[in-house]
PDB file of C-alpha atoms in Angstrom:
ATOM      1  CA  MET A   1     -17.013  -0.115  10.129  1.00  0.00           C
ATOM      2  CA  LEU A   2     -16.732  -3.824  10.828  1.00  0.00           C
ATOM      3  CA  SER A   3     -16.384  -4.793   7.162  1.00  0.00           C
ATOM      4  CA  SER A   4     -13.507  -2.313   6.716  1.00  0.00           C
ATOM      5  CA  HIS A   5     -11.705  -3.806   9.707  1.00  0.00           C
ATOM      6  CA  HIS A   6     -12.288  -7.296   8.299  1.00  0.00           C
ATOM      7  CA  ASN A   7     -10.944  -6.261   4.899  1.00  0.00           C
ATOM      8  CA  GLY A   8      -7.850  -4.773   6.540  1.00  0.00           C
ATOM      9  CA  LEU A   9      -7.160  -7.993   8.435  1.00  0.00           C
ATOM     10  CA  LYS A  10      -7.732 -10.015   5.265  1.00  0.00           C
ATOM     11  CA  THR A  11      -5.197  -7.916   3.345  1.00  0.00           C
ATOM     12  CA  ALA A  12      -2.636  -8.240   6.148  1.00  0.00           C
ATOM     13  CA  ALA A  13      -3.172 -12.013   6.200  1.00  0.00           C
ATOM     14  CA  LEU A  14      -2.711 -12.291   2.431  1.00  0.00           C
ATOM     15  CA  LEU A  15       0.494 -10.250   2.581  1.00  0.00           C
ATOM     16  CA  GLY A  16       1.675 -12.534   5.355  1.00  0.00           C
ATOM     17  CA  VAL A  17       0.944 -15.629   3.257  1.00  0.00           C
ATOM     18  CA  LEU A  18       2.830 -14.087   0.332  1.00  0.00           C
ATOM     19  CA  THR A  19       5.833 -13.367   2.561  1.00  0.00           C
ATOM     20  CA  GLY A  20       5.704 -16.905   3.909  1.00  0.00           C
ATOM     21  CA  LEU A  21       5.660 -18.253   0.365  1.00  0.00           C
ATOM     22  CA  ILE A  22       8.862 -16.330  -0.404  1.00  0.00           C
ATOM     23  CA  LEU A  23      10.616 -17.690   2.674  1.00  0.00           C
ATOM     24  CA  THR A  24       9.442 -21.226   1.907  1.00  0.00           C
ATOM     25  CA  VAL A  25      10.580 -21.131  -1.713  1.00  0.00           C
ATOM     26  CA  GLY A  26      13.881 -19.480  -0.805  1.00  0.00           C
ATOM     27  CA  TYR A  27      14.600 -21.965   1.959  1.00  0.00           C
ATOM     28  CA  TRP A  28      13.577 -24.933  -0.187  1.00  0.00           C
ATOM     29  CA  LEU A  29      15.822 -23.855  -3.041  1.00  0.00           C
ATOM     30  CA  GLY A  30      18.637 -23.398  -0.535  1.00  0.00           C
ATOM     31  CA  GLY A  31      19.945 -20.361  -2.330  1.00  0.00           C
ATOM     32  CA  SER A  32      20.242 -17.693   0.352  1.00  0.00           C
ATOM     33  CA  GLY A  33      22.460 -15.620  -1.942  1.00  0.00           C
ATOM     34  CA  GLY A  34      19.977 -15.895  -4.781  1.00  0.00           C
ATOM     35  CA  LEU A  35      17.168 -14.947  -2.403  1.00  0.00           C
ATOM     36  CA  VAL A  36      18.980 -11.756  -1.438  1.00  0.00           C
ATOM     37  CA  VAL A  37      19.610 -10.833  -5.084  1.00  0.00           C
ATOM     38  CA  ALA A  38      15.969 -11.494  -6.000  1.00  0.00           C
ATOM     39  CA  VAL A  39      14.744  -9.362  -3.094  1.00  0.00           C
ATOM     40  CA  ILE A  40      17.022  -6.431  -4.003  1.00  0.00           C
ATOM     41  CA  ILE A  41      16.144  -6.467  -7.722  1.00  0.00           C
ATOM     42  CA  SER A  42      12.415  -6.892  -7.155  1.00  0.00           C
ATOM     43  CA  LEU A  43      12.246  -4.179  -4.493  1.00  0.00           C
ATOM     44  CA  ALA A  44      14.190  -1.787  -6.725  1.00  0.00           C
ATOM     45  CA  MET A  45      11.800  -2.407  -9.621  1.00  0.00           C
ATOM     46  CA  ASN A  46       8.725  -1.889  -7.473  1.00  0.00           C
ATOM     47  CA  ALA A  47      10.166   1.138  -5.683  1.00  0.00           C
ATOM     48  CA  PHE A  48      10.406   2.757  -9.116  1.00  0.00           C
ATOM     49  CA  SER A  49       6.804   1.772  -9.810  1.00  0.00           C
ATOM     50  CA  TYR A  50       5.696   3.124  -6.414  1.00  0.00           C
ATOM     51  CA  PHE A  51       7.269   6.553  -6.900  1.00  0.00           C
ATOM     52  CA  TYR A  52       6.368   6.909 -10.574  1.00  0.00           C
ATOM     53  CA  SER A  53       3.066   5.018 -10.752  1.00  0.00           C
ATOM     54  CA  ASP A  54       1.144   8.282 -11.046  1.00  0.00           C
ATOM     55  CA  LYS A  55       3.051   9.373 -14.155  1.00  0.00           C
ATOM     56  CA  ILE A  56       2.800   5.900 -15.721  1.00  0.00           C
ATOM     57  CA  ALA A  57      -0.964   5.673 -15.140  1.00  0.00           C
ATOM     58  CA  LEU A  58      -1.695   9.214 -16.307  1.00  0.00           C
ATOM     59  CA  ARG A  59       0.304   8.753 -19.503  1.00  0.00           C
ATOM     60  CA  SER A  60      -1.343   5.402 -20.237  1.00  0.00           C
ATOM     61  CA  MET A  61      -4.726   7.143 -20.339  1.00  0.00           C
ATOM     62  CA  GLY A  62      -3.500  10.307 -22.059  1.00  0.00           C
ATOM     63  CA  ALA A  63      -4.754  12.337 -19.091  1.00  0.00           C
ATOM     64  CA  ARG A  64      -3.978  16.056 -18.840  1.00  0.00           C
ATOM     65  CA  PRO A  65      -4.215  18.416 -15.853  1.00  0.00           C
ATOM     66  CA  VAL A  66      -7.341  20.561 -15.845  1.00  0.00           C
ATOM     67  CA  SER A  67      -8.186  23.877 -14.208  1.00  0.00           C
ATOM     68  CA  GLU A  68     -11.122  24.710 -11.986  1.00  0.00           C
ATOM     69  CA  ALA A  69     -12.501  26.972 -14.720  1.00  0.00           C
ATOM     70  CA  GLU A  70     -12.732  23.977 -17.079  1.00  0.00           C
ATOM     71  CA  PHE A  71     -14.400  21.559 -14.625  1.00  0.00           C
ATOM     72  CA  PRO A  72     -15.900  23.612 -11.752  1.00  0.00           C
ATOM     73  CA  GLU A  73     -18.300  20.875 -10.563  1.00  0.00           C
ATOM     74  CA  LEU A  74     -15.535  18.276 -10.464  1.00  0.00           C
ATOM     75  CA  TYR A  75     -13.270  20.601  -8.499  1.00  0.00           C
ATOM     76  CA  ALA A  76     -16.081  21.465  -6.089  1.00  0.00           C
ATOM     77  CA  MET A  77     -16.940  17.862  -5.209  1.00  0.00           C
ATOM     78  CA  VAL A  78     -13.284  16.797  -4.867  1.00  0.00           C
ATOM     79  CA  ARG A  79     -12.485  19.803  -2.670  1.00  0.00           C
ATOM     80  CA  GLU A  80     -15.551  19.156  -0.513  1.00  0.00           C
ATOM     81  CA  LEU A  81     -14.701  15.500   0.112  1.00  0.00           C
ATOM     82  CA  ALA A  82     -10.985  16.170   0.666  1.00  0.00           C
ATOM     83  CA  THR A  83     -11.758  18.981   3.111  1.00  0.00           C
ATOM     84  CA  GLU A  84     -14.231  16.838   5.065  1.00  0.00           C
ATOM     85  CA  ALA A  85     -11.563  14.126   5.288  1.00  0.00           C
ATOM     86  CA  GLY A  86      -8.978  16.674   6.464  1.00  0.00           C
ATOM     87  CA  GLN A  87      -6.744  15.922   3.489  1.00  0.00           C
ATOM     88  CA  PRO A  88      -5.053  18.150   0.885  1.00  0.00           C
ATOM     89  CA  MET A  89      -6.631  18.798  -2.497  1.00  0.00           C
ATOM     90  CA  PRO A  90      -5.312  16.262  -5.048  1.00  0.00           C
ATOM     91  CA  ARG A  91      -4.276  17.168  -8.584  1.00  0.00           C
ATOM     92  CA  LEU A  92      -7.096  16.676 -11.088  1.00  0.00           C
ATOM     93  CA  TYR A  93      -6.715  15.190 -14.562  1.00  0.00           C
ATOM     94  CA  VAL A  94      -9.082  14.370 -17.405  1.00  0.00           C
ATOM     95  CA  SER A  95      -8.504  11.674 -20.025  1.00  0.00           C
ATOM     96  CA  PRO A  96     -10.016  12.111 -23.509  1.00  0.00           C
ATOM     97  CA  ALA A  97     -11.169   8.454 -23.501  1.00  0.00           C
ATOM     98  CA  MET A  98     -14.901   8.036 -24.106  1.00  0.00           C
ATOM     99  CA  GLN A  99     -14.947   4.857 -22.008  1.00  0.00           C
ATOM    100  CA  PRO A 100     -16.436   5.706 -18.582  1.00  0.00           C
ATOM    101  CA  ASN A 101     -13.687   5.161 -16.021  1.00  0.00           C
ATOM    102  CA  ALA A 102     -11.693   6.842 -13.270  1.00  0.00           C
ATOM    103  CA  PHE A 103      -8.650   6.192 -11.126  1.00  0.00           C
ATOM    104  CA  ALA A 104      -6.577   7.691  -8.342  1.00  0.00           C
ATOM    105  CA  THR A 105      -2.849   7.349  -7.931  1.00  0.00           C
ATOM    106  CA  GLY A 106      -0.060   8.784  -5.831  1.00  0.00           C
ATOM    107  CA  ARG A 107       1.910   7.305  -2.965  1.00  0.00           C
ATOM    108  CA  ASP A 108       0.234   9.471  -0.288  1.00  0.00           C
ATOM    109  CA  PRO A 109      -2.382  12.255   0.007  1.00  0.00           C
ATOM    110  CA  GLN A 110       0.309  14.906  -0.556  1.00  0.00           C
ATOM    111  CA  HIS A 111       1.193  13.382  -3.949  1.00  0.00           C
ATOM    112  CA  ALA A 112      -2.264  12.230  -5.011  1.00  0.00           C
ATOM    113  CA  ALA A 113      -3.881  12.623  -8.404  1.00  0.00           C
ATOM    114  CA  VAL A 114      -7.462  11.851  -9.379  1.00  0.00           C
ATOM    115  CA  ALA A 115      -8.280  11.292 -13.048  1.00  0.00           C
ATOM    116  CA  VAL A 116     -11.606  10.836 -14.794  1.00  0.00           C
ATOM    117  CA  THR A 117     -12.390  10.176 -18.434  1.00  0.00           C
ATOM    118  CA  VAL A 118     -14.505  12.457 -20.580  1.00  0.00           C
ATOM    119  CA  GLY A 119     -16.833   9.487 -20.979  1.00  0.00           C
ATOM    120  CA  ILE A 120     -17.590   9.216 -17.279  1.00  0.00           C
ATOM    121  CA  THR A 121     -18.330  12.933 -16.909  1.00  0.00           C
ATOM    122  CA  ARG A 122     -20.922  12.645 -19.685  1.00  0.00           C
ATOM    123  CA  LEU A 123     -22.483   9.390 -18.501  1.00  0.00           C
ATOM    124  CA  LEU A 124     -22.939   9.911 -14.765  1.00  0.00           C
ATOM    125  CA  THR A 125     -25.090  12.315 -12.794  1.00  0.00           C
ATOM    126  CA  VAL A 126     -23.386  14.699 -10.359  1.00  0.00           C
ATOM    127  CA  ARG A 127     -24.453  12.484  -7.460  1.00  0.00           C
ATOM    128  CA  GLU A 128     -23.040   9.347  -9.115  1.00  0.00           C
ATOM    129  CA  LEU A 129     -19.780  11.071 -10.036  1.00  0.00           C
ATOM    130  CA  ARG A 130     -19.424  12.208  -6.416  1.00  0.00           C
ATOM    131  CA  GLY A 131     -19.716   8.550  -5.366  1.00  0.00           C
ATOM    132  CA  VAL A 132     -16.936   7.611  -7.785  1.00  0.00           C
ATOM    133  CA  ILE A 133     -14.707  10.413  -6.459  1.00  0.00           C
ATOM    134  CA  GLY A 134     -15.277   9.143  -2.912  1.00  0.00           C
ATOM    135  CA  HIS A 135     -14.150   5.676  -4.017  1.00  0.00           C
ATOM    136  CA  GLU A 136     -11.001   7.041  -5.661  1.00  0.00           C
ATOM    137  CA  LEU A 137     -10.051   9.269  -2.739  1.00  0.00           C
ATOM    138  CA  SER A 138     -10.475   6.265  -0.439  1.00  0.00           C
ATOM    139  CA  HIS A 139      -7.814   4.410  -2.421  1.00  0.00           C
ATOM    140  CA  VAL A 140      -5.389   7.241  -1.609  1.00  0.00           C
ATOM    141  CA  TYR A 141      -6.393   7.583   2.045  1.00  0.00           C
ATOM    142  CA  ASN A 142      -6.264   3.785   2.541  1.00  0.00           C
ATOM    143  CA  ARG A 143      -2.672   3.786   1.178  1.00  0.00           C
ATOM    144  CA  ASP A 144      -3.684   1.287  -1.488  1.00  0.00           C
ATOM    145  CA  ILE A 145      -0.874   2.353  -3.831  1.00  0.00           C
ATOM    146  CA  LEU A 146       1.631   1.378  -1.145  1.00  0.00           C
ATOM    147  CA  ILE A 147      -0.157  -1.910  -0.418  1.00  0.00           C
ATOM    148  CA  SER A 148      -0.407  -2.864  -4.097  1.00  0.00           C
ATOM    149  CA  SER A 149       3.268  -1.956  -4.587  1.00  0.00           C
ATOM    150  CA  VAL A 150       4.285  -4.179  -1.663  1.00  0.00           C
ATOM    151  CA  ALA A 151       2.121  -7.022  -2.999  1.00  0.00           C
ATOM    152  CA  ALA A 152       3.602  -6.631  -6.482  1.00  0.00           C
ATOM    153  CA  GLY A 153       7.103  -6.569  -5.003  1.00  0.00           C
ATOM    154  CA  LEU A 154       6.545  -9.751  -3.016  1.00  0.00           C
ATOM    155  CA  ALA A 155       4.971 -11.533  -5.992  1.00  0.00           C
ATOM    156  CA  GLY A 156       7.906 -10.387  -8.130  1.00  0.00           C
ATOM    157  CA  ILE A 157      10.366 -11.903  -5.671  1.00  0.00           C
ATOM    158  CA  VAL A 158       8.636 -15.294  -5.919  1.00  0.00           C
ATOM    159  CA  THR A 159       8.699 -15.108  -9.723  1.00  0.00           C
ATOM    160  CA  MET A 160      12.364 -14.115  -9.719  1.00  0.00           C
ATOM    161  CA  LEU A 161      13.248 -16.976  -7.405  1.00  0.00           C
ATOM    162  CA  ALA A 162      11.503 -19.378  -9.773  1.00  0.00           C
ATOM    163  CA  GLN A 163      13.521 -17.947 -12.671  1.00  0.00           C
ATOM    164  CA  LEU A 164      16.740 -18.314 -10.685  1.00  0.00           C
ATOM    165  CA  ALA A 165      15.857 -21.966 -10.145  1.00  0.00           C
ATOM    166  CA  PHE A 166      16.513 -22.551 -13.845  1.00  0.00           C
ATOM    167  CA  PHE A 167      20.189 -21.981 -13.121  1.00  0.00           C
ATOM    168  CA  LEU A 168      20.352 -24.462 -10.252  1.00  0.00           C
ATOM    169  CA  PRO A 169      22.446 -27.513 -11.150  1.00  0.00           C
ATOM    170  CA  PHE A 170      20.532 -30.771 -11.214  1.00  0.00           C
ATOM    171  CA  THR A 171      22.793 -33.053  -9.252  1.00  0.00           C
ATOM    172  CA  SER A 172      22.488 -36.754  -8.804  1.00  0.00           C
ATOM    173  CA  SER A 173      19.468 -38.026  -6.953  1.00  0.00           C
ATOM    174  CA  ASP A 174      21.910 -39.723  -4.571  1.00  0.00           C
ATOM    175  CA  ASP A 175      22.704 -36.300  -3.154  1.00  0.00           C
ATOM    176  CA  GLU A 176      20.168 -35.897  -0.363  1.00  0.00           C
ATOM    177  CA  ASP A 177      20.722 -32.126  -0.187  1.00  0.00           C
ATOM    178  CA  SER A 178      19.913 -31.457  -3.856  1.00  0.00           C
ATOM    179  CA  PRO A 179      16.350 -30.641  -4.854  1.00  0.00           C
ATOM    180  CA  ASN A 180      14.393 -33.268  -6.701  1.00  0.00           C
ATOM    181  CA  PRO A 181      14.188 -32.144 -10.382  1.00  0.00           C
ATOM    182  CA  ALA A 182      10.462 -32.933 -10.672  1.00  0.00           C
ATOM    183  CA  ALA A 183       9.668 -31.136  -7.422  1.00  0.00           C
ATOM    184  CA  LEU A 184      11.838 -28.218  -8.500  1.00  0.00           C
ATOM    185  CA  LEU A 185       9.968 -27.923 -11.798  1.00  0.00           C
ATOM    186  CA  LEU A 186       6.652 -28.022  -9.947  1.00  0.00           C
ATOM    187  CA  MET A 187       7.834 -25.276  -7.581  1.00  0.00           C
ATOM    188  CA  MET A 188       8.947 -23.122 -10.519  1.00  0.00           C
ATOM    189  CA  ILE A 189       5.450 -23.340 -12.009  1.00  0.00           C
ATOM    190  CA  LEU A 190       3.235 -23.277  -8.919  1.00  0.00           C
ATOM    191  CA  GLY A 191       5.232 -20.672  -6.967  1.00  0.00           C
ATOM    192  CA  PRO A 192       4.627 -17.729  -9.335  1.00  0.00           C
ATOM    193  CA  LEU A 193       1.040 -18.898  -9.957  1.00  0.00           C
ATOM    194  CA  ALA A 194       0.279 -18.918  -6.234  1.00  0.00           C
ATOM    195  CA  ALA A 195       1.925 -15.503  -5.821  1.00  0.00           C
ATOM    196  CA  SER A 196      -0.170 -14.055  -8.662  1.00  0.00           C
ATOM    197  CA  ILE A 197      -3.396 -15.441  -7.207  1.00  0.00           C
ATOM    198  CA  ILE A 198      -2.605 -13.928  -3.797  1.00  0.00           C
ATOM    199  CA  GLN A 199      -1.705 -10.594  -5.409  1.00  0.00           C
ATOM    200  CA  LEU A 200      -5.029 -10.596  -7.286  1.00  0.00           C
ATOM    201  CA  ALA A 201      -6.879 -11.405  -4.059  1.00  0.00           C
ATOM    202  CA  ILE A 202      -5.258  -8.384  -2.381  1.00  0.00           C
ATOM    203  CA  SER A 203      -6.213  -6.145  -5.312  1.00  0.00           C
ATOM    204  CA  ARG A 204      -9.827  -7.328  -5.271  1.00  0.00           C
ATOM    205  CA  ASN A 205     -10.008  -6.913  -1.518  1.00  0.00           C
ATOM    206  CA  ARG A 206      -8.828  -3.289  -1.814  1.00  0.00           C
ATOM    207  CA  GLU A 207     -11.619  -2.575  -4.335  1.00  0.00           C
ATOM    208  CA  PHE A 208     -14.228  -3.800  -1.874  1.00  0.00           C
ATOM    209  CA  GLN A 209     -12.562  -1.677   0.824  1.00  0.00           C
ATOM    210  CA  ALA A 210     -12.575   1.457  -1.356  1.00  0.00           C
ATOM    211  CA  ASP A 211     -16.242   0.905  -2.233  1.00  0.00           C
ATOM    212  CA  ALA A 212     -17.195   0.658   1.434  1.00  0.00           C
ATOM    213  CA  SER A 213     -15.072   3.533   2.739  1.00  0.00           C
ATOM    214  CA  GLY A 214     -15.920   5.719  -0.266  1.00  0.00           C
ATOM    215  CA  ALA A 215     -19.628   5.164   0.300  1.00  0.00           C
ATOM    216  CA  THR A 216     -19.148   6.033   3.966  1.00  0.00           C
ATOM    217  CA  MET A 217     -17.262   9.204   3.009  1.00  0.00           C
ATOM    218  CA  THR A 218     -20.033  10.402   0.690  1.00  0.00           C
ATOM    219  CA  ARG A 219     -22.796   8.960   2.905  1.00  0.00           C
ATOM    220  CA  ASP A 220     -24.420   7.688  -0.296  1.00  0.00           C
ATOM    221  CA  PRO A 221     -23.770   3.996  -1.086  1.00  0.00           C
ATOM    222  CA  LEU A 222     -26.579   3.863  -3.651  1.00  0.00           C
ATOM    223  CA  ALA A 223     -24.988   6.626  -5.745  1.00  0.00           C
ATOM    224  CA  LEU A 224     -21.800   4.578  -6.113  1.00  0.00           C
ATOM    225  CA  ALA A 225     -23.821   1.417  -6.811  1.00  0.00           C
ATOM    226  CA  SER A 226     -25.702   3.189  -9.597  1.00  0.00           C
ATOM    227  CA  ALA A 227     -22.438   4.603 -10.989  1.00  0.00           C
ATOM    228  CA  LEU A 228     -20.770   1.174 -11.001  1.00  0.00           C
ATOM    229  CA  GLU A 229     -23.658  -0.333 -12.924  1.00  0.00           C
ATOM    230  CA  LYS A 230     -23.403   2.346 -15.629  1.00  0.00           C
ATOM    231  CA  ILE A 231     -19.590   2.112 -15.726  1.00  0.00           C
ATOM    232  CA  HIS A 232     -19.745  -1.668 -16.058  1.00  0.00           C
ATOM    233  CA  HIS A 233     -21.981  -1.500 -19.112  1.00  0.00           C
ATOM    234  CA  GLY A 234     -19.877   1.308 -20.570  1.00  0.00           C
ATOM    235  CA  THR A 235     -16.545  -0.520 -20.235  1.00  0.00           C
ATOM    236  CA  GLN A 236     -18.065  -3.648 -21.783  1.00  0.00           C
ATOM    237  CA  ARG A 237     -19.311  -1.666 -24.769  1.00  0.00           C
ATOM    238  CA  MET A 238     -16.047   0.238 -25.238  1.00  0.00           C
ATOM    239  CA  PRO A 239     -13.069  -1.857 -23.995  1.00  0.00           C
ATOM    240  CA  LEU A 240      -9.689  -0.183 -24.392  1.00  0.00           C
ATOM    241  CA  PRO A 241      -6.799  -1.839 -26.276  1.00  0.00           C
ATOM    242  CA  ALA A 242      -4.499  -3.900 -24.052  1.00  0.00           C
ATOM    243  CA  ASP A 243      -1.253  -2.084 -24.803  1.00  0.00           C
ATOM    244  CA  GLY A 244       1.751  -2.337 -22.479  1.00  0.00           C
ATOM    245  CA  ARG A 245       1.312   0.835 -20.418  1.00  0.00           C
ATOM    246  CA  LEU A 246      -2.442   0.446 -20.018  1.00  0.00           C
ATOM    247  CA  THR A 247      -2.140  -3.193 -18.971  1.00  0.00           C
ATOM    248  CA  THR A 248       0.192  -2.267 -16.092  1.00  0.00           C
ATOM    249  CA  SER A 249      -2.171   0.505 -14.934  1.00  0.00           C
ATOM    250  CA  ALA A 250      -5.512  -1.286 -15.405  1.00  0.00           C
ATOM    251  CA  HIS A 251      -5.675  -2.362 -11.766  1.00  0.00           C
ATOM    252  CA  LEU A 252      -5.889   1.308 -10.712  1.00  0.00           C
ATOM    253  CA  MET A 253      -9.160   1.919 -12.591  1.00  0.00           C
ATOM    254  CA  ILE A 254     -12.522   1.755 -10.848  1.00  0.00           C
ATOM    255  CA  ALA A 255     -13.517  -0.872 -13.449  1.00  0.00           C
ATOM    256  CA  ASN A 256     -11.364  -3.086 -15.635  1.00  0.00           C
ATOM    257  CA  PRO A 257     -10.851  -1.028 -18.826  1.00  0.00           C
ATOM    258  CA  LEU A 258      -9.819  -4.053 -20.894  1.00  0.00           C
ATOM    259  CA  ARG A 259     -11.992  -6.708 -22.465  1.00  0.00           C
ATOM    260  CA  GLY A 260     -12.999  -9.162 -19.735  1.00  0.00           C
ATOM    261  CA  GLY A 261     -15.067 -12.306 -19.496  1.00  0.00           C
ATOM    262  CA  GLY A 262     -14.235 -15.963 -19.966  1.00  0.00           C
ATOM    263  CA  LEU A 263     -11.055 -17.350 -18.436  1.00  0.00           C
ATOM    264  CA  SER A 264      -9.553 -13.866 -18.084  1.00  0.00           C
ATOM    265  CA  ALA A 265     -12.182 -13.028 -15.452  1.00  0.00           C
ATOM    266  CA  LEU A 266     -10.532 -15.547 -13.115  1.00  0.00           C
ATOM    267  CA  PHE A 267      -7.330 -13.489 -13.215  1.00  0.00           C
ATOM    268  CA  SER A 268      -8.941 -10.050 -13.084  1.00  0.00           C
ATOM    269  CA  THR A 269      -7.650  -7.455 -10.626  1.00  0.00           C
ATOM    270  CA  HIS A 270     -11.252  -6.375 -10.018  1.00  0.00           C
ATOM    271  CA  PRO A 271     -13.945  -8.349  -8.181  1.00  0.00           C
ATOM    272  CA  PRO A 272     -17.213  -9.116 -10.005  1.00  0.00           C
ATOM    273  CA  MET A 273     -19.189  -5.907 -10.460  1.00  0.00           C
ATOM    274  CA  GLU A 274     -22.418  -7.625  -9.424  1.00  0.00           C
ATOM    275  CA  GLU A 275     -20.903  -8.459  -6.027  1.00  0.00           C
ATOM    276  CA  ARG A 276     -19.630  -4.906  -5.531  1.00  0.00           C
ATOM    277  CA  ILE A 277     -23.083  -3.500  -6.283  1.00  0.00           C
ATOM    278  CA  ARG A 278     -24.755  -6.042  -4.003  1.00  0.00           C
ATOM    279  CA  ARG A 279     -22.486  -5.092  -1.094  1.00  0.00           C
ATOM    280  CA  LEU A 280     -23.196  -1.396  -1.598  1.00  0.00           C
ATOM    281  CA  HIS A 281     -26.951  -2.023  -1.513  1.00  0.00           C
ATOM    282  CA  GLU A 282     -26.430  -4.029   1.670  1.00  0.00           C
ATOM    283  CA  GLN A 283     -24.397  -1.170   3.155  1.00  0.00           C
ATOM    284  CA  ALA A 284     -27.180   1.278   2.255  1.00  0.00           C
ATOM    285  CA  SER A 285     -29.762  -0.946   3.967  1.00  0.00           C
ATOM    286  CA  LEU A 286     -27.671  -1.206   7.126  1.00  0.00           C
ATOM    287  CA  THR A 287     -27.070   2.545   7.156  1.00  0.00           C
ATOM    288  CA  SER A 288     -30.756   3.395   6.749  1.00  0.00           C
ATOM    289  CA  SER A 289     -31.779   0.903   9.456  1.00  0.00           C
ATOM    290  CA  ARG A 290     -29.479   2.629  11.966  1.00  0.00           C
ATOM    291  CA  HIS A 291     -31.239   5.939  11.372  1.00  0.00           C
ATOM    292  CA  TRP A 292     -34.609   4.571  12.433  1.00  0.00           C
TER     293      TRP A 292
END
């Protein structure tokens, strides 16, 4: 699909810009040693997040593993989609939360887990839930956990470099090699802000990608569009508390589980739901036109 290819190129370009920002800030600060330390610490922190993100996310939602006897329809649709994709069956979890939501985590298909809330199983039809499962499996098959971990690692390096800049000595302005204090302060503020904006752009781009590839997997874009509309209203009615663990895992959910709107919407990890639904309707129209 052309849009999927475009989204992939867009993500690669954003990661490239983020890497370039690191090199620019590191070179400008002139602290090659500090750059190395920042890279090592940030990569270590995000490697931990990459390998343990599934446990962190599952605990944040209080999700428990469920058997096929408990949720036969859920098992059947996940097994069907995974088999058609030629991928192993992921572990299935259910969260007791009444807010309608779902997420997938795991660094690769062999370590994948799909979790749904009790709320979403009660709200959606079987067809709509199948669309949601297709979206979540696409996150795993598209290696989005790896991509988001890399983006978080790169953004963390920029932030750490800005923090290290606090320890740089402000020498006399006669020293041509020393950074200008005003410019240094501006870099310390704008560097992390730019990194965060790029990281958010990557996250939003991956949501669009998962919508498109998930709809292709299920061959039913309208089912996912209908599900997203119901989920959007449900999360707005029942936002979850922004505690520490949930805040770090919110970007994995199919919809932002926290209270949105206002200025916070500008820094959301999820694109506007209206735009996601519009694109799915457009995808459905293009798909139906090809069948004529």
